[in-house]
PDB file of C-alpha atoms in Angstrom:
ATOM      1  CA  ALA A   1      -0.260  -0.187  -0.112  1.00 70.00           C
ATOM      2  CA  ALA A   2       1.249   3.905  -1.058  1.00 83.00           C
ATOM      3  CA  GLY A   3      -0.163   4.955   2.735  1.00 87.00           C
ATOM      4  CA  CYS A   4      -2.561   7.112   1.273  1.00 92.00           C
ATOM      5  CA  SER A   5      -5.541   8.709   2.543  1.00 95.00           C
ATOM      6  CA  ILE A   6      -8.251   8.519   0.540  1.00 95.00           C
ATOM      7  CA  ILE A   7     -11.657  10.996  -0.434  1.00 97.00           C
ATOM      8  CA  CYS A   8     -14.220   9.669  -2.484  1.00 95.00           C
ATOM      9  CA  LYS A   9     -16.692  11.120  -4.390  1.00 95.00           C
ATOM     10  CA  CYS A  10     -19.767   9.369  -5.080  1.00 90.00           C
ATOM     11  CA  PRO A  11     -22.028   9.233  -7.839  1.00 89.00           C
ATOM     12  CA  GLU A  12     -24.781  10.819  -7.299  1.00 86.00           C
ATOM     13  CA  GLU A  13     -27.415   8.143  -8.881  1.00 84.00           C
ATOM     14  CA  THR A  14     -26.327   4.656  -6.718  1.00 87.00           C
ATOM     15  CA  PRO A  15     -25.401   7.087  -3.261  1.00 89.00           C
ATOM     16  CA  ALA A  16     -25.591   2.911  -2.153  1.00 92.00           C
ATOM     17  CA  SER A  17     -23.419   0.812  -3.314  1.00 91.00           C
ATOM     18  CA  PRO A  18     -20.363   3.179  -1.634  1.00 93.00           C
ATOM     19  CA  ILE A  19     -21.493   2.886   1.300  1.00 94.00           C
ATOM     20  CA  GLY A  20     -21.071  -1.207   1.600  1.00 94.00           C
ATOM     21  CA  LEU A  21     -18.092  -1.291   0.252  1.00 93.00           C
ATOM     22  CA  VAL A  22     -16.736   1.426   2.321  1.00 93.00           C
ATOM     23  CA  ARG A  23     -17.976  -0.400   5.608  1.00 94.00           C
ATOM     24  CA  CYS A  24     -16.385  -3.973   3.997  1.00 96.00           C
ATOM     25  CA  PHE A  25     -13.295  -1.536   4.129  1.00 94.00           C
ATOM     26  CA  HIS A  26     -14.127  -0.674   8.238  1.00 94.00           C
ATOM     27  CA  ASP A  27     -15.625  -3.817   8.844  1.00 96.00           C
ATOM     28  CA  ALA A  28     -11.653  -5.895   8.074  1.00 96.00           C
ATOM     29  CA  GLY A  29     -10.170  -2.708   9.577  1.00 95.00           C
ATOM     30  CA  VAL A  30      -9.245  -0.505   8.199  1.00 94.00           C
ATOM     31  CA  PRO A  31      -8.778   3.133  10.627  1.00 94.00           C
ATOM     32  CA  ALA A  32     -11.706   5.705  10.486  1.00 91.00           C
ATOM     33  CA  GLY A  33     -10.758   9.290   8.630  1.00 93.00           C
ATOM     34  CA  VAL A  34      -8.202   6.635   6.053  1.00 95.00           C
ATOM     35  CA  LEU A  35     -11.578   5.990   3.913  1.00 96.00           C
ATOM     36  CA  ASN A  36     -13.947   8.533   3.373  1.00 95.00           C
ATOM     37  CA  LEU A  37     -17.291   8.997   1.391  1.00 95.00           C
ATOM     38  CA  VAL A  38     -18.420  12.935   0.576  1.00 95.00           C
ATOM     39  CA  TYR A  39     -21.672  13.287  -1.261  1.00 94.00           C
ATOM     40  CA  GLY A  40     -23.125  16.629  -3.334  1.00 93.00           C
ATOM     41  CA  VAL A  41     -23.322  18.584  -6.138  1.00 94.00           C
ATOM     42  CA  PRO A  42     -20.183  17.340  -8.352  1.00 93.00           C
ATOM     43  CA  ALA A  43     -18.866  21.144  -9.394  1.00 94.00           C
ATOM     44  CA  GLU A  44     -19.236  21.519  -6.390  1.00 96.00           C
ATOM     45  CA  ILE A  45     -17.395  18.810  -4.782  1.00 96.00           C
ATOM     46  CA  SER A  46     -14.265  19.121  -7.516  1.00 96.00           C
ATOM     47  CA  GLU A  47     -13.614  22.833  -7.128  1.00 97.00           C
ATOM     48  CA  TYR A  48     -13.605  22.489  -3.290  1.00 97.00           C
ATOM     49  CA  LEU A  49     -10.597  19.462  -3.229  1.00 97.00           C
ATOM     50  CA  ILE A  50      -8.711  19.657  -6.262  1.00 98.00           C
ATOM     51  CA  PRO A  51      -7.103  23.082  -5.858  1.00 98.00           C
ATOM     52  CA  HIS A  52      -7.220  22.320  -1.759  1.00 98.00           C
ATOM     53  CA  PRO A  53      -3.537  22.112  -0.448  1.00 96.00           C
ATOM     54  CA  THR A  54      -4.288  17.932   1.492  1.00 95.00           C
ATOM     55  CA  ILE A  55      -4.766  17.046  -1.536  1.00 97.00           C
ATOM     56  CA  ARG A  56      -2.074  15.419  -3.749  1.00 96.00           C
ATOM     57  CA  LYS A  57      -3.112  13.193  -6.214  1.00 97.00           C
ATOM     58  CA  VAL A  58      -6.622  12.931  -8.586  1.00 97.00           C
ATOM     59  CA  SER A  59      -8.111   9.539  -9.889  1.00 97.00           C
ATOM     60  CA  PHE A  60     -10.987  10.134 -11.939  1.00 97.00           C
ATOM     61  CA  THR A  61     -13.331   7.265 -13.650  1.00 95.00           C
ATOM     62  CA  GLY A  62     -15.302   8.702 -16.047  1.00 94.00           C
ATOM     63  CA  SER A  63     -16.640  10.371 -19.297  1.00 93.00           C
ATOM     64  CA  ILE A  64     -14.104  12.356 -21.411  1.00 96.00           C
ATOM     65  CA  PRO A  65     -15.683  16.094 -21.316  1.00 96.00           C
ATOM     66  CA  VAL A  66     -15.478  15.581 -17.932  1.00 96.00           C
ATOM     67  CA  GLY A  67     -11.930  14.613 -17.441  1.00 97.00           C
ATOM     68  CA  LYS A  68     -10.683  17.600 -19.496  1.00 97.00           C
ATOM     69  CA  LYS A  69     -12.061  19.567 -17.276  1.00 98.00           C
ATOM     70  CA  LEU A  70     -11.428  17.863 -14.512  1.00 98.00           C
ATOM     71  CA  ALA A  71      -7.327  17.392 -15.568  1.00 98.00           C
ATOM     72  CA  ALA A  72      -7.944  21.036 -16.485  1.00 98.00           C
ATOM     73  CA  LEU A  73      -8.455  22.309 -13.186  1.00 98.00           C
ATOM     74  CA  ALA A  74      -5.586  20.372 -11.281  1.00 98.00           C
ATOM     75  CA  GLY A  75      -2.805  21.221 -13.658  1.00 97.00           C
ATOM     76  CA  GLU A  76      -3.804  24.528 -12.202  1.00 98.00           C
ATOM     77  CA  HIS A  77      -2.463  23.417  -8.733  1.00 97.00           C
ATOM     78  CA  MET A  78       0.055  21.218 -10.228  1.00 97.00           C
ATOM     79  CA  LYS A  79      -1.722  18.192  -9.612  1.00 97.00           C
ATOM     80  CA  ARG A  80      -1.340  14.593 -10.176  1.00 96.00           C
ATOM     81  CA  VAL A  81      -3.604  12.753 -11.306  1.00 97.00           C
ATOM     82  CA  THR A  82      -5.507   9.308 -13.588  1.00 98.00           C
ATOM     83  CA  MET A  83      -7.848   9.854 -16.222  1.00 98.00           C
ATOM     84  CA  GLU A  84      -9.827   6.463 -17.144  1.00 97.00           C
ATOM     85  CA  LEU A  85     -12.144   7.928 -19.962  1.00 97.00           C
ATOM     86  CA  GLY A  86     -14.549   6.784 -22.079  1.00 94.00           C
ATOM     87  CA  GLY A  87     -13.335   3.316 -24.588  1.00 97.00           C
ATOM     88  CA  HIS A  88     -15.365   2.379 -27.383  1.00 98.00           C
ATOM     89  CA  ALA A  89     -13.644  -1.341 -28.640  1.00 98.00           C
ATOM     90  CA  PRO A  90     -13.251  -3.128 -31.404  1.00 99.00           C
ATOM     91  CA  VAL A  91     -13.309  -6.838 -31.397  1.00 99.00           C
ATOM     92  CA  LEU A  92     -11.840  -8.563 -34.236  1.00 99.00           C
ATOM     93  CA  VAL A  93     -12.572 -11.937 -35.131  1.00 99.00           C
ATOM     94  CA  PHE A  94     -10.181 -13.843 -38.103  1.00 99.00           C
ATOM     95  CA  ASP A  95     -11.893 -16.399 -40.046  1.00 98.00           C
ATOM     96  CA  ASP A  96      -9.858 -18.791 -38.267  1.00 98.00           C
ATOM     97  CA  VAL A  97     -11.693 -19.602 -35.303  1.00 98.00           C
ATOM     98  CA  GLU A  98     -14.906 -21.024 -34.070  1.00 98.00           C
ATOM     99  CA  ALA A  99     -17.345 -18.505 -34.245  1.00 98.00           C
ATOM    100  CA  GLU A 100     -20.343 -18.830 -32.551  1.00 98.00           C
ATOM    101  CA  ASP A 101     -18.275 -19.577 -29.391  1.00 98.00           C
ATOM    102  CA  VAL A 102     -16.256 -16.457 -29.379  1.00 98.00           C
ATOM    103  CA  ALA A 103     -20.290 -15.355 -30.082  1.00 99.00           C
ATOM    104  CA  LYS A 104     -20.679 -17.195 -26.363  1.00 98.00           C
ATOM    105  CA  THR A 105     -17.959 -15.271 -24.619  1.00 97.00           C
ATOM    106  CA  MET A 106     -18.654 -11.543 -26.632  1.00 98.00           C
ATOM    107  CA  SER A 107     -22.450 -11.576 -26.112  1.00 98.00           C
ATOM    108  CA  PHE A 108     -21.783 -12.431 -22.062  1.00 95.00           C
ATOM    109  CA  MET A 109     -19.607  -9.350 -22.278  1.00 97.00           C
ATOM    110  CA  LYS A 110     -21.637  -7.551 -23.886  1.00 98.00           C
ATOM    111  CA  TYR A 111     -24.603  -7.341 -22.015  1.00 98.00           C
ATOM    112  CA  ARG A 112     -22.370  -7.084 -18.053  1.00 96.00           C
ATOM    113  CA  ASN A 113     -24.207  -4.405 -17.341  1.00 96.00           C
ATOM    114  CA  ALA A 114     -26.180  -3.915 -19.845  1.00 98.00           C
ATOM    115  CA  GLY A 115     -22.940  -2.441 -21.508  1.00 98.00           C
ATOM    116  CA  GLN A 116     -22.422   0.277 -19.121  1.00 97.00           C
ATOM    117  CA  VAL A 117     -18.520  -0.568 -19.009  1.00 95.00           C
ATOM    118  CA  CYS A 118     -15.674   1.047 -19.953  1.00 95.00           C
ATOM    119  CA  ILE A 119     -14.412  -1.630 -21.647  1.00 97.00           C
ATOM    120  CA  SER A 120     -17.718  -2.964 -22.744  1.00 98.00           C
ATOM    121  CA  PRO A 121     -16.939  -4.660 -26.455  1.00 98.00           C
ATOM    122  CA  THR A 122     -18.715  -2.397 -29.080  1.00 98.00           C
ATOM    123  CA  ARG A 123     -17.463  -2.338 -32.772  1.00 99.00           C
ATOM    124  CA  PHE A 124     -17.593  -5.850 -33.563  1.00 99.00           C
ATOM    125  CA  PHE A 125     -15.712  -6.539 -36.653  1.00 99.00           C
ATOM    126  CA  VAL A 126     -15.700 -10.012 -38.053  1.00 99.00           C
ATOM    127  CA  HIS A 127     -14.083 -11.537 -40.782  1.00 99.00           C
ATOM    128  CA  GLU A 128     -16.902 -12.121 -44.009  1.00 98.00           C
ATOM    129  CA  LYS A 129     -15.919 -15.792 -44.220  1.00 98.00           C
ATOM    130  CA  VAL A 130     -17.583 -16.588 -40.427  1.00 99.00           C
ATOM    131  CA  TYR A 131     -19.265 -13.020 -40.501  1.00 99.00           C
ATOM    132  CA  ASP A 132     -23.026 -15.057 -40.885  1.00 98.00           C
ATOM    133  CA  ARG A 133     -22.740 -17.083 -38.552  1.00 98.00           C
ATOM    134  CA  PHE A 134     -20.840 -15.166 -35.389  1.00 99.00           C
ATOM    135  CA  VAL A 135     -23.865 -12.268 -35.781  1.00 99.00           C
ATOM    136  CA  GLY A 136     -26.440 -15.353 -36.483  1.00 98.00           C
ATOM    137  CA  LYS A 137     -25.363 -16.706 -33.469  1.00 99.00           C
ATOM    138  CA  PHE A 138     -24.358 -13.105 -31.749  1.00 99.00           C
ATOM    139  CA  ALA A 139     -28.299 -12.286 -32.691  1.00 99.00           C
ATOM    140  CA  ASP A 140     -30.010 -15.277 -31.336  1.00 98.00           C
ATOM    141  CA  LEU A 141     -28.103 -15.036 -27.484  1.00 98.00           C
ATOM    142  CA  ALA A 142     -28.775 -10.915 -27.797  1.00 98.00           C
ATOM    143  CA  LYS A 143     -32.542 -12.176 -28.125  1.00 98.00           C
ATOM    144  CA  SER A 144     -32.904 -14.726 -25.311  1.00 98.00           C
ATOM    145  CA  LEU A 145     -31.809 -12.500 -22.533  1.00 97.00           C
ATOM    146  CA  LYS A 146     -34.355 -12.364 -20.374  1.00 97.00           C
ATOM    147  CA  VAL A 147     -34.375  -8.581 -19.616  1.00 97.00           C
ATOM    148  CA  GLY A 148     -35.679  -7.236 -15.828  1.00 95.00           C
ATOM    149  CA  ASP A 149     -34.641  -6.835 -12.152  1.00 92.00           C
ATOM    150  CA  GLY A 150     -31.577  -6.634 -11.380  1.00 88.00           C
ATOM    151  CA  LEU A 151     -32.332  -8.379  -7.757  1.00 90.00           C
ATOM    152  CA  ASP A 152     -33.627 -11.202  -9.501  1.00 93.00           C
ATOM    153  CA  PRO A 153     -31.895 -14.117  -9.682  1.00 93.00           C
ATOM    154  CA  THR A 154     -33.413 -15.489 -13.745  1.00 96.00           C
ATOM    155  CA  SER A 155     -32.379 -11.631 -14.733  1.00 96.00           C
ATOM    156  CA  LYS A 156     -29.260 -11.820 -17.513  1.00 96.00           C
ATOM    157  CA  MET A 157     -29.644  -7.876 -17.655  1.00 98.00           C
ATOM    158  CA  GLY A 158     -30.643  -4.878 -15.795  1.00 96.00           C
ATOM    159  CA  PRO A 159     -31.567  -1.310 -16.066  1.00 96.00           C
ATOM    160  CA  LEU A 160     -30.173   1.126 -17.906  1.00 97.00           C
ATOM    161  CA  ALA A 161     -29.074   3.868 -15.072  1.00 93.00           C
ATOM    162  CA  ASN A 162     -31.366   6.816 -15.371  1.00 94.00           C
ATOM    163  CA  PRO A 163     -34.056   7.604 -18.387  1.00 95.00           C
ATOM    164  CA  ARG A 164     -31.035  10.226 -20.308  1.00 95.00           C
ATOM    165  CA  ARG A 165     -29.292   6.903 -20.925  1.00 96.00           C
ATOM    166  CA  VAL A 166     -32.456   4.342 -22.200  1.00 97.00           C
ATOM    167  CA  ASN A 167     -33.168   8.151 -24.050  1.00 98.00           C
ATOM    168  CA  ALA A 168     -29.599   8.158 -25.079  1.00 98.00           C
ATOM    169  CA  ILE A 169     -29.311   4.859 -26.253  1.00 98.00           C
ATOM    170  CA  GLU A 170     -32.895   4.895 -28.755  1.00 98.00           C
ATOM    171  CA  SER A 171     -30.932   8.174 -30.261  1.00 98.00           C
ATOM    172  CA  PHE A 172     -28.114   6.530 -31.286  1.00 99.00           C
ATOM    173  CA  VAL A 173     -30.726   3.420 -32.607  1.00 99.00           C
ATOM    174  CA  LEU A 174     -32.576   5.482 -34.554  1.00 98.00           C
ATOM    175  CA  ASP A 175     -30.542   7.337 -35.727  1.00 98.00           C
ATOM    176  CA  ALA A 176     -27.887   4.129 -37.237  1.00 99.00           C
ATOM    177  CA  GLN A 177     -31.640   2.869 -39.043  1.00 98.00           C
ATOM    178  CA  GLU A 178     -31.647   6.446 -40.342  1.00 98.00           C
ATOM    179  CA  LYS A 179     -28.717   5.917 -42.629  1.00 98.00           C
ATOM    180  CA  GLY A 180     -29.395   2.712 -43.399  1.00 98.00           C
ATOM    181  CA  ALA A 181     -28.432   0.031 -40.174  1.00 98.00           C
ATOM    182  CA  LYS A 182     -30.718  -2.674 -39.583  1.00 98.00           C
ATOM    183  CA  ALA A 183     -31.460  -4.225 -36.474  1.00 98.00           C
ATOM    184  CA  ALA A 184     -30.879  -8.239 -36.162  1.00 98.00           C
ATOM    185  CA  THR A 185     -32.609  -8.132 -33.055  1.00 98.00           C
ATOM    186  CA  GLY A 186     -33.956  -5.358 -30.121  1.00 98.00           C
ATOM    187  CA  GLY A 187     -33.614  -1.839 -30.821  1.00 97.00           C
ATOM    188  CA  LYS A 188     -36.764  -0.496 -28.487  1.00 97.00           C
ATOM    189  CA  ARG A 189     -37.170   0.627 -25.049  1.00 96.00           C
ATOM    190  CA  ILE A 190     -39.226  -1.487 -23.085  1.00 96.00           C
ATOM    191  CA  GLY A 191     -42.151  -0.984 -21.129  1.00 89.00           C
ATOM    192  CA  ASN A 192     -43.448   2.128 -20.192  1.00 83.00           C
ATOM    193  CA  GLN A 193     -42.089   1.613 -16.041  1.00 85.00           C
ATOM    194  CA  GLY A 194     -37.321   1.161 -15.377  1.00 91.00           C
ATOM    195  CA  ASN A 195     -34.991   2.508 -17.934  1.00 96.00           C
ATOM    196  CA  PHE A 196     -34.993  -0.770 -19.730  1.00 98.00           C
ATOM    197  CA  PHE A 197     -33.806  -1.620 -23.182  1.00 98.00           C
ATOM    198  CA  GLU A 198     -33.755  -4.340 -25.295  1.00 98.00           C
ATOM    199  CA  PRO A 199     -30.217  -6.514 -26.517  1.00 99.00           C
ATOM    200  CA  THR A 200     -29.626  -4.514 -29.465  1.00 99.00           C
ATOM    201  CA  VAL A 201     -27.280  -6.243 -32.381  1.00 99.00           C
ATOM    202  CA  LEU A 202     -27.681  -4.254 -35.641  1.00 99.00           C
ATOM    203  CA  THR A 203     -25.568  -5.145 -38.561  1.00 98.00           C
ATOM    204  CA  ASP A 204     -24.851  -2.873 -42.489  1.00 95.00           C
ATOM    205  CA  VAL A 205     -24.116   0.518 -40.090  1.00 97.00           C
ATOM    206  CA  PRO A 206     -22.546   2.935 -42.154  1.00 96.00           C
ATOM    207  CA  GLU A 207     -20.087   4.903 -40.551  1.00 95.00           C
ATOM    208  CA  SER A 208     -21.522   8.023 -40.843  1.00 96.00           C
ATOM    209  CA  ALA A 209     -23.749   6.851 -37.612  1.00 98.00           C
ATOM    210  CA  ARG A 210     -23.521   8.169 -34.316  1.00 98.00           C
ATOM    211  CA  ILE A 211     -22.935   5.325 -32.953  1.00 98.00           C
ATOM    212  CA  MET A 212     -19.381   4.624 -34.434  1.00 98.00           C
ATOM    213  CA  ASN A 213     -17.762   7.248 -33.729  1.00 97.00           C
ATOM    214  CA  GLU A 214     -19.243   8.461 -29.609  1.00 97.00           C
ATOM    215  CA  GLU A 215     -19.594   5.576 -27.319  1.00 97.00           C
ATOM    216  CA  PRO A 216     -22.785   4.428 -26.886  1.00 96.00           C
ATOM    217  CA  PHE A 217     -22.691   2.655 -23.473  1.00 97.00           C
ATOM    218  CA  GLY A 218     -24.951   0.371 -23.627  1.00 98.00           C
ATOM    219  CA  PRO A 219     -26.699  -2.474 -25.015  1.00 99.00           C
ATOM    220  CA  VAL A 220     -26.107  -2.182 -28.680  1.00 99.00           C
ATOM    221  CA  ALA A 221     -23.904  -4.355 -30.747  1.00 99.00           C
ATOM    222  CA  VAL A 222     -22.272  -3.036 -33.531  1.00 99.00           C
ATOM    223  CA  MET A 223     -21.779  -5.946 -36.429  1.00 99.00           C
ATOM    224  CA  LEU A 224     -19.268  -4.726 -39.447  1.00 98.00           C
ATOM    225  CA  ARG A 225     -17.620  -6.967 -41.764  1.00 98.00           C
ATOM    226  CA  PHE A 226     -14.057  -7.135 -43.164  1.00 98.00           C
ATOM    227  CA  LYS A 227     -11.642  -9.077 -45.281  1.00 97.00           C
ATOM    228  CA  ASP A 228      -7.994  -7.767 -45.146  1.00 96.00           C
ATOM    229  CA  THR A 229      -5.823  -7.663 -41.542  1.00 98.00           C
ATOM    230  CA  ASP A 230      -4.398  -3.997 -42.379  1.00 98.00           C
ATOM    231  CA  GLU A 231      -7.509  -2.699 -43.010  1.00 98.00           C
ATOM    232  CA  VAL A 232      -9.269  -3.713 -40.402  1.00 98.00           C
ATOM    233  CA  LEU A 233      -7.022  -2.975 -37.846  1.00 99.00           C
ATOM    234  CA  ALA A 234      -6.773   0.876 -39.244  1.00 98.00           C
ATOM    235  CA  ARG A 235     -10.370   0.469 -38.609  1.00 98.00           C
ATOM    236  CA  ALA A 236     -10.292  -0.833 -35.769  1.00 98.00           C
ATOM    237  CA  ASN A 237      -7.673   2.741 -34.649  1.00 98.00           C
ATOM    238  CA  LYS A 238      -9.521   5.294 -36.451  1.00 97.00           C
ATOM    239  CA  LEU A 239     -11.294   6.622 -33.503  1.00 98.00           C
ATOM    240  CA  GLN A 240      -9.238   9.119 -30.685  1.00 97.00           C
ATOM    241  CA  PHE A 241     -10.999   6.465 -28.077  1.00 98.00           C
ATOM    242  CA  GLY A 242      -7.957   3.532 -26.561  1.00 98.00           C
ATOM    243  CA  LEU A 243      -9.345   1.553 -23.724  1.00 98.00           C
ATOM    244  CA  ALA A 244      -9.632  -1.695 -24.549  1.00 98.00           C
ATOM    245  CA  SER A 245      -9.633  -4.005 -27.922  1.00 98.00           C
ATOM    246  CA  TYR A 246     -10.010  -7.476 -28.248  1.00 99.00           C
ATOM    247  CA  ALA A 247      -9.289 -10.169 -30.619  1.00 99.00           C
ATOM    248  CA  PHE A 248     -10.120 -13.722 -31.632  1.00 99.00           C
ATOM    249  CA  THR A 249      -7.652 -15.890 -33.781  1.00 99.00           C
ATOM    250  CA  LYS A 250      -5.576 -19.364 -33.935  1.00 98.00           C
ATOM    251  CA  SER A 251      -2.781 -17.950 -35.953  1.00 98.00           C
ATOM    252  CA  ALA A 252       0.143 -16.335 -33.468  1.00 98.00           C
ATOM    253  CA  LYS A 253       1.162 -14.494 -36.406  1.00 98.00           C
ATOM    254  CA  THR A 254      -1.803 -12.299 -36.837  1.00 98.00           C
ATOM    255  CA  ALA A 255      -2.168 -11.967 -32.744  1.00 99.00           C
ATOM    256  CA  ALA A 256       1.071 -10.449 -32.589  1.00 99.00           C
ATOM    257  CA  LYS A 257       0.810  -8.126 -35.532  1.00 99.00           C
ATOM    258  CA  VAL A 258      -2.485  -7.402 -33.572  1.00 99.00           C
ATOM    259  CA  ALA A 259      -0.981  -6.848 -30.720  1.00 98.00           C
ATOM    260  CA  ASP A 260       1.871  -4.227 -31.777  1.00 98.00           C
ATOM    261  CA  THR A 261      -0.667  -2.380 -33.888  1.00 99.00           C
ATOM    262  CA  LEU A 262      -3.538  -2.265 -32.200  1.00 99.00           C
ATOM    263  CA  ASP A 263      -3.884   1.956 -30.331  1.00 98.00           C
ATOM    264  CA  HIS A 264      -4.931   0.922 -27.479  1.00 98.00           C
ATOM    265  CA  GLY A 265      -4.081   0.491 -23.195  1.00 98.00           C
ATOM    266  CA  MET A 266      -4.833  -2.654 -22.927  1.00 98.00           C
ATOM    267  CA  VAL A 267      -5.144  -5.676 -25.486  1.00 98.00           C
ATOM    268  CA  THR A 268      -6.795  -9.035 -24.738  1.00 98.00           C
ATOM    269  CA  ILE A 269      -6.274 -11.928 -27.313  1.00 98.00           C
ATOM    270  CA  ASN A 270      -8.649 -14.672 -26.994  1.00 98.00           C
ATOM    271  CA  HIS A 271     -10.101 -14.455 -23.557  1.00 96.00           C
ATOM    272  CA  LEU A 272     -11.368 -12.045 -21.563  1.00 94.00           C
ATOM    273  CA  GLY A 273      -8.759 -11.262 -18.754  1.00 90.00           C
ATOM    274  CA  LEU A 274      -8.397  -7.827 -18.706  1.00 89.00           C
ATOM    275  CA  ALA A 275      -9.138  -5.877 -16.122  1.00 90.00           C
ATOM    276  CA  LEU A 276      -6.882  -7.798 -13.192  1.00 92.00           C
ATOM    277  CA  PRO A 277      -5.413  -6.414  -9.792  1.00 92.00           C
ATOM    278  CA  GLU A 278      -1.729  -7.893 -10.428  1.00 94.00           C
ATOM    279  CA  THR A 279      -2.097  -5.411 -14.480  1.00 95.00           C
ATOM    280  CA  PRO A 280      -1.834  -2.155 -15.128  1.00 96.00           C
ATOM    281  CA  PHE A 281      -5.332  -1.471 -15.906  1.00 97.00           C
ATOM    282  CA  GLY A 282      -5.817   2.062 -18.350  1.00 97.00           C
ATOM    283  CA  GLY A 283      -5.940   3.617 -21.647  1.00 97.00           C
ATOM    284  CA  VAL A 284      -4.702   6.343 -24.188  1.00 98.00           C
ATOM    285  CA  LYS A 285      -5.419   8.823 -26.606  1.00 98.00           C
ATOM    286  CA  GLU A 286      -8.653  10.669 -25.319  1.00 98.00           C
ATOM    287  CA  SER A 287      -9.501   7.098 -22.968  1.00 98.00           C
ATOM    288  CA  GLY A 288      -6.626   8.943 -19.928  1.00 97.00           C
ATOM    289  CA  TYR A 289      -3.451   8.269 -18.667  1.00 95.00           C
ATOM    290  CA  GLY A 290      -2.014   6.693 -16.131  1.00 95.00           C
ATOM    291  CA  HIS A 291      -3.234   3.979 -14.797  1.00 95.00           C
ATOM    292  CA  GLU A 292      -4.971   1.633 -11.625  1.00 95.00           C
ATOM    293  CA  GLY A 293      -3.805  -2.201 -10.474  1.00 94.00           C
ATOM    294  CA  GLY A 294      -0.252  -3.359 -10.983  1.00 94.00           C
ATOM    295  CA  VAL A 295       2.594  -1.964 -10.272  1.00 95.00           C
ATOM    296  CA  GLU A 296       2.060   1.005 -12.216  1.00 95.00           C
ATOM    297  CA  GLY A 297      -1.259   2.097  -9.907  1.00 94.00           C
ATOM    298  CA  LEU A 298       0.584   2.179  -6.865  1.00 94.00           C
ATOM    299  CA  GLN A 299       3.686   4.507  -8.313  1.00 94.00           C
ATOM    300  CA  VAL A 300       1.663   6.537  -9.344  1.00 93.00           C
ATOM    301  CA  TYR A 301       0.622   7.519  -5.584  1.00 94.00           C
ATOM    302  CA  MET A 302       4.348   7.721  -4.497  1.00 94.00           C
ATOM    303  CA  VAL A 303       7.101   9.696  -4.621  1.00 92.00           C
ATOM    304  CA  ALA A 304      10.239   9.594  -5.851  1.00 92.00           C
ATOM    305  CA  LYS A 305      12.724  11.010  -3.431  1.00 94.00           C
ATOM    306  CA  PHE A 306      16.597  11.374  -3.972  1.00 97.00           C
ATOM    307  CA  VAL A 307      18.621  11.561  -0.732  1.00 97.00           C
ATOM    308  CA  SER A 308      22.861  12.384  -1.310  1.00 97.00           C
ATOM    309  CA  HIS A 309      24.506  12.371   1.868  1.00 97.00           C
ATOM    310  CA  LEU A 310      28.167  13.355   2.478  1.00 96.00           C
ATOM    311  CA  GLY A 311      29.549  11.745   5.988  1.00 88.00           C
TER     312      GLY A 311
END
């Protein structure tokens, strides 16, 4: 441990879960005053805490626009920051894999927490030779998911965080459909109560669609064909997001090229082991900088001091 006391600014729309987490730490023996919670208007809290001389380090997880504002505020006061911001994770599915098996793996990852995860896969680049098999299986799995109350053990996907997210996802889908996209499954909000949206799979999505260029942060998977490795790597790197990326191939040569070329802070090949406590977690480009986890995540909370003593 780095030995730093922490002030945690809790999300205003989910205030209870941080309390439960902090209670776990207190029950484990963390002394009072070491891990602290604050609630309130986000801008007011940030504008008070970040410039305060007691604060030496700022870590933020959230959207790119808010991250830029907080990084600028921290820069005015020479505070070190870790920025874990938005993503638009590409998935590369090559033609030498079992497409249906990959669809099972990635559908679970896509609809986890209703897609409200910064590393959620969103842009699925599938080789044309296995495209139909992959999309067919993925859409069937999405259609079979039971959407409902997160406290219901039979539910496989819960609600979105708030009505704004439902409106945003609906807007993304309608925009894509107006520009020629088709819904292989889903595409609509569910009922008039709660913030529920169908697990959605879109095909034939043009590059001009908003969902191709903005982080959806919801239960929508975009399916895209590719033929050539160089072409798909260029398309995967096109955006200013650079958090997570995924690839599936049996070729060691292809895997090495993918690992070298993808401009993302995290690349996983043939598995989902991306967020591990012993490994660095973080992005590049507009997805932020700095790391959580691993030795790298610890070092950002420490200061190197050189001492020379001639006795």
